[in-house]
PDB file of C-alpha atoms in Angstrom:
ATOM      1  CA  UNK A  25     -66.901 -40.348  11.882  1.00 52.00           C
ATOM      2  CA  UNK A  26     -66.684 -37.608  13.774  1.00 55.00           C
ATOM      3  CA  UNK A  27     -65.578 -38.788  16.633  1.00 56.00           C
ATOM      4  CA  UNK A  28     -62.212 -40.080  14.800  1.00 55.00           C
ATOM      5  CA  UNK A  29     -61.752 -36.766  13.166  1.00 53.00           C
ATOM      6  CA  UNK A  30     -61.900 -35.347  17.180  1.00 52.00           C
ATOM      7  CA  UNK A  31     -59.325 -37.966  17.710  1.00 51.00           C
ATOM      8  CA  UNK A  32     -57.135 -37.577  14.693  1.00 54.00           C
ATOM      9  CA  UNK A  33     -57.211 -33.817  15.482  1.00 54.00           C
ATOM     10  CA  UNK A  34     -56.598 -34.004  19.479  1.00 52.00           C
ATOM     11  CA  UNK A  35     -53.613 -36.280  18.292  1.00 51.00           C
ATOM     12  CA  UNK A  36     -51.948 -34.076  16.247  1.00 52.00           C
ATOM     13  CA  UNK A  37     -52.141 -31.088  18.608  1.00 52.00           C
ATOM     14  CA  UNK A  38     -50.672 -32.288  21.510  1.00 55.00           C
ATOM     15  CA  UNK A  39     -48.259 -34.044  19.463  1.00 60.00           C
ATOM     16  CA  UNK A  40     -44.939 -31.077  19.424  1.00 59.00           C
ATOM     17  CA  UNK A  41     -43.694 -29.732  16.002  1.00 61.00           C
ATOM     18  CA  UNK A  42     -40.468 -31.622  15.006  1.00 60.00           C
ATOM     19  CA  UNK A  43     -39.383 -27.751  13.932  1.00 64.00           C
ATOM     20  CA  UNK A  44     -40.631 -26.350  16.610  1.00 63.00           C
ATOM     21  CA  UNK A  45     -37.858 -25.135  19.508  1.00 63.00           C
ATOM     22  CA  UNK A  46     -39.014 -23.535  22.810  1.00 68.00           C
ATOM     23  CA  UNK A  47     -35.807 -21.076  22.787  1.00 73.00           C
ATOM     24  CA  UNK A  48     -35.787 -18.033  21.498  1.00 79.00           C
ATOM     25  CA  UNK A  49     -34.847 -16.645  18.243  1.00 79.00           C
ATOM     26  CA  UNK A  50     -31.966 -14.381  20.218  1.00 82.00           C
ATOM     27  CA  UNK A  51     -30.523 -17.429  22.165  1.00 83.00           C
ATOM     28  CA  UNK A  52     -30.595 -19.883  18.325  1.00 82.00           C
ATOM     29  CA  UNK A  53     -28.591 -16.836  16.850  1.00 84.00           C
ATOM     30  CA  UNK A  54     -26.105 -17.308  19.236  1.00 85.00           C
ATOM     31  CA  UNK A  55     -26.022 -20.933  19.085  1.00 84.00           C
ATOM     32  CA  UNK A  56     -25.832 -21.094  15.527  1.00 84.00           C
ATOM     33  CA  UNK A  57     -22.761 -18.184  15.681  1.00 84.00           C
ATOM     34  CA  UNK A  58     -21.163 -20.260  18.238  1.00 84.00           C
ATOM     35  CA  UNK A  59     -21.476 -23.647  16.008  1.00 83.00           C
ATOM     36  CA  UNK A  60     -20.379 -21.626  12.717  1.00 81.00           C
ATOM     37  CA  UNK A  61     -17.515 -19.908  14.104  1.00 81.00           C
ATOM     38  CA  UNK A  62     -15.046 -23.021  13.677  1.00 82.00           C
ATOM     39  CA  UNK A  63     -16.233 -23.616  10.480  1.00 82.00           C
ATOM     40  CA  UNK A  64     -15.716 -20.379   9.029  1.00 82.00           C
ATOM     41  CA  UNK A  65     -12.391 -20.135  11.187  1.00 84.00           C
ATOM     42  CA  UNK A  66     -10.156 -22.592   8.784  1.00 84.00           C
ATOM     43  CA  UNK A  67     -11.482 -20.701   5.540  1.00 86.00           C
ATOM     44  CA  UNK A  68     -10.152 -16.963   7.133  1.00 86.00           C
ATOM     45  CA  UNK A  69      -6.671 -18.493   8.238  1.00 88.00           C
ATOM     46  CA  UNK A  70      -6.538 -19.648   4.669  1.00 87.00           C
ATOM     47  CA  UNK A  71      -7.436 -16.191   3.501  1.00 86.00           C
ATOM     48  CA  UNK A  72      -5.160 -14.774   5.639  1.00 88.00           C
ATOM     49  CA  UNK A  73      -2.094 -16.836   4.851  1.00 88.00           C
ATOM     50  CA  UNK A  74      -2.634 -16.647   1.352  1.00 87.00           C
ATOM     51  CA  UNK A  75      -2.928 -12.737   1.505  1.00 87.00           C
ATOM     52  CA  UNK A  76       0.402 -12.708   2.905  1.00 88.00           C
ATOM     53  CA  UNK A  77       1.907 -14.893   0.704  1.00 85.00           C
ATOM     54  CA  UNK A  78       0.519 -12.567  -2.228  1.00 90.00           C
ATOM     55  CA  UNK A  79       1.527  -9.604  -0.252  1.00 91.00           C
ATOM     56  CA  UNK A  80       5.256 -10.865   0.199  1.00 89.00           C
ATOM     57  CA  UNK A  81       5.260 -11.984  -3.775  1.00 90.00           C
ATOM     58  CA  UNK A  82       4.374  -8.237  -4.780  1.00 92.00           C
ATOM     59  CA  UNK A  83       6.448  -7.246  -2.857  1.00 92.00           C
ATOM     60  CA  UNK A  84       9.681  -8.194  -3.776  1.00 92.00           C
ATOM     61  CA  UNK A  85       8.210  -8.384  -7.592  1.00 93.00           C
ATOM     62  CA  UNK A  86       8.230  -4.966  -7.021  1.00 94.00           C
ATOM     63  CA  UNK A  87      11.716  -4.580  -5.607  1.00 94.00           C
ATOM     64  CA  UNK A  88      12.958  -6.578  -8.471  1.00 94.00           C
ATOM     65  CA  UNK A  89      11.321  -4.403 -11.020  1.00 95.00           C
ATOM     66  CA  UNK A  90      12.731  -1.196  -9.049  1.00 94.00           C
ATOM     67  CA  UNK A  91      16.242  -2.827  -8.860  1.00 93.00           C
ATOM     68  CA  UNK A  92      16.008  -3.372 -12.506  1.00 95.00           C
ATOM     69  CA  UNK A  93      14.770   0.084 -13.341  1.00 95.00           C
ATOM     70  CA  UNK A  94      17.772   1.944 -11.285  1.00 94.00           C
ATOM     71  CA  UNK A  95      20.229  -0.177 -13.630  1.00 93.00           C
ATOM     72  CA  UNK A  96      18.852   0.721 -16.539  1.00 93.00           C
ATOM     73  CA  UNK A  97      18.634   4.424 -15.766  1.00 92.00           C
ATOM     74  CA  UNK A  98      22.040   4.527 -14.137  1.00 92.00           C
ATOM     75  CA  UNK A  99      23.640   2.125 -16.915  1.00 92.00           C
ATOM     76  CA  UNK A 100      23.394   4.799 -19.631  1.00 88.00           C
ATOM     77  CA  UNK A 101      25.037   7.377 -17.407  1.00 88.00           C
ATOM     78  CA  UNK A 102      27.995   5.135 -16.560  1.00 89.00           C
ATOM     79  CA  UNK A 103      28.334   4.333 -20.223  1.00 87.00           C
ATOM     80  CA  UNK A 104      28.662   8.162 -21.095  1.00 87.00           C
ATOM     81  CA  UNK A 105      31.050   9.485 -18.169  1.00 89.00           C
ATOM     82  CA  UNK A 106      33.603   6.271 -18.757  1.00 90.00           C
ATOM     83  CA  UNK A 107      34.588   7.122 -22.328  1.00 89.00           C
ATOM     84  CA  UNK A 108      34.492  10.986 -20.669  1.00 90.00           C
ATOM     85  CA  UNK A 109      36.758  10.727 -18.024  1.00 90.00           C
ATOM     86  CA  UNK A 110      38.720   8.038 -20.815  1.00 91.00           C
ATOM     87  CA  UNK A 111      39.149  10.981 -22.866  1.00 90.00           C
ATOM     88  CA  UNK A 112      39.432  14.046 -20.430  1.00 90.00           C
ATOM     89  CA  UNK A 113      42.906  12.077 -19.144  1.00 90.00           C
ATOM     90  CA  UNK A 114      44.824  12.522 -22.145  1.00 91.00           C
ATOM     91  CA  UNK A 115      43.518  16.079 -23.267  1.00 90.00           C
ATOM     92  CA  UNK A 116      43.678  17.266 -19.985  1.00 89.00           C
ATOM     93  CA  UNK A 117      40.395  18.730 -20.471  1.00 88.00           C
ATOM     94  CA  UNK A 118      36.786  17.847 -18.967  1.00 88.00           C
ATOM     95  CA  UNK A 119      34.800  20.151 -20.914  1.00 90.00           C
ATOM     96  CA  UNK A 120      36.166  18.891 -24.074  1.00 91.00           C
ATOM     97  CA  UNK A 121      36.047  15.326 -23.048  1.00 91.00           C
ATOM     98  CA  UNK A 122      32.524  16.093 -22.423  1.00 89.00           C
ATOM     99  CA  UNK A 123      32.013  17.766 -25.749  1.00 90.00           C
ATOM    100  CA  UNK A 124      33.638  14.642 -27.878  1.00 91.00           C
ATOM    101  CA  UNK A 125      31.249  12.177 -25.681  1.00 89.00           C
ATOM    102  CA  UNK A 126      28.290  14.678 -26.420  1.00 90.00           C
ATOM    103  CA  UNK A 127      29.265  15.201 -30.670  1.00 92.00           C
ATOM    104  CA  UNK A 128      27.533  12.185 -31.377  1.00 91.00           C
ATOM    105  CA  UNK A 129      24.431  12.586 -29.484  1.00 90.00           C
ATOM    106  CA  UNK A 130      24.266  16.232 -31.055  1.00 92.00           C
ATOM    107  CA  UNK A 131      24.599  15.067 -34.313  1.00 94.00           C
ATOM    108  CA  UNK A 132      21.990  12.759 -33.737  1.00 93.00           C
ATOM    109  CA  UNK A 133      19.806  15.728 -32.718  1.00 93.00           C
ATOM    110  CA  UNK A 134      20.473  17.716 -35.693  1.00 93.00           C
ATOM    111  CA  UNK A 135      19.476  14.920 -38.100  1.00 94.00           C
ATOM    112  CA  UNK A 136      16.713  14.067 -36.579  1.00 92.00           C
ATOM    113  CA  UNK A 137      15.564  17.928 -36.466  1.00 92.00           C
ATOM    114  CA  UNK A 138      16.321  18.450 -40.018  1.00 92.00           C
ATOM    115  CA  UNK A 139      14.103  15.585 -41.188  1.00 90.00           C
ATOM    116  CA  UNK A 140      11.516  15.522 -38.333  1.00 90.00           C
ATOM    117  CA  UNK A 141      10.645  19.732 -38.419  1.00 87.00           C
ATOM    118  CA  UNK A 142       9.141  19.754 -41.712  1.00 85.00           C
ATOM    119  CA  UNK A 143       6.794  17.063 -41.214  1.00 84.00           C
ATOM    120  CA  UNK A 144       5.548  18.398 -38.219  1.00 85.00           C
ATOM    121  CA  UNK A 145       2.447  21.083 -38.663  1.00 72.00           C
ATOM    122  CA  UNK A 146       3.082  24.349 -37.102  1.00 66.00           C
TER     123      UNK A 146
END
């Protein structure tokens, strides 16, 4: 019996590890980095072509939105020194023109400041 545990023993240390790799642990890390790097490559052009893409969408989303905002703070202005200069023709008179275009607006005030000033706590 114990000459076939010798045996069994003997057997199974000169047989190698099937894990077991005479390199070393410097030159596998450089293996395995040079047998992931085309793996990994695909995923990072993906990345990067879908970053751009993303990029370019903000981008002119953001162009749009400033294109839009100019017209609507330039719109207003235009509407008020048309009927103006409409005006100022006829009269002969910018100031005036200006202070027809304006009476509305300064009505508006005044209303507003009549019924807004008393609710507000001093």
């Amino acid at each position: 019996m114990s000459t076939e545990l010798a045996a069994m023993t003997e057997r199974t240390v000169d047989q190698p590890r099937p894990d077991a790799d005479p390199r070393s642990k410097g030159a596998l890390f450089v293996a395995a980095t040079r047998d992931a790097s085309p793996q990994l490559a695909d995923p990072l052009r993906l990345v990067r072509i879908e970053v751009r893409g993303n990029l370019w969408a903000v981008a002119t989303l953001a162009a749009l939105f400033g294109g839009a905002l100019l017209l609507v703070l330039v719109a207003p202005v235009l509407l008020l020194i048309a009927p103006r200069d409409a005006i100022a023709v006829p009269i002969g008179s910018d100031a005036l023109a200006g202070l027809i275009v304006a009476s509305p607006f300064l009505a508006a005030k005044a209303i507003l400041l009549r019924v807004g000033l008393p609710r507000v706590s001093l």
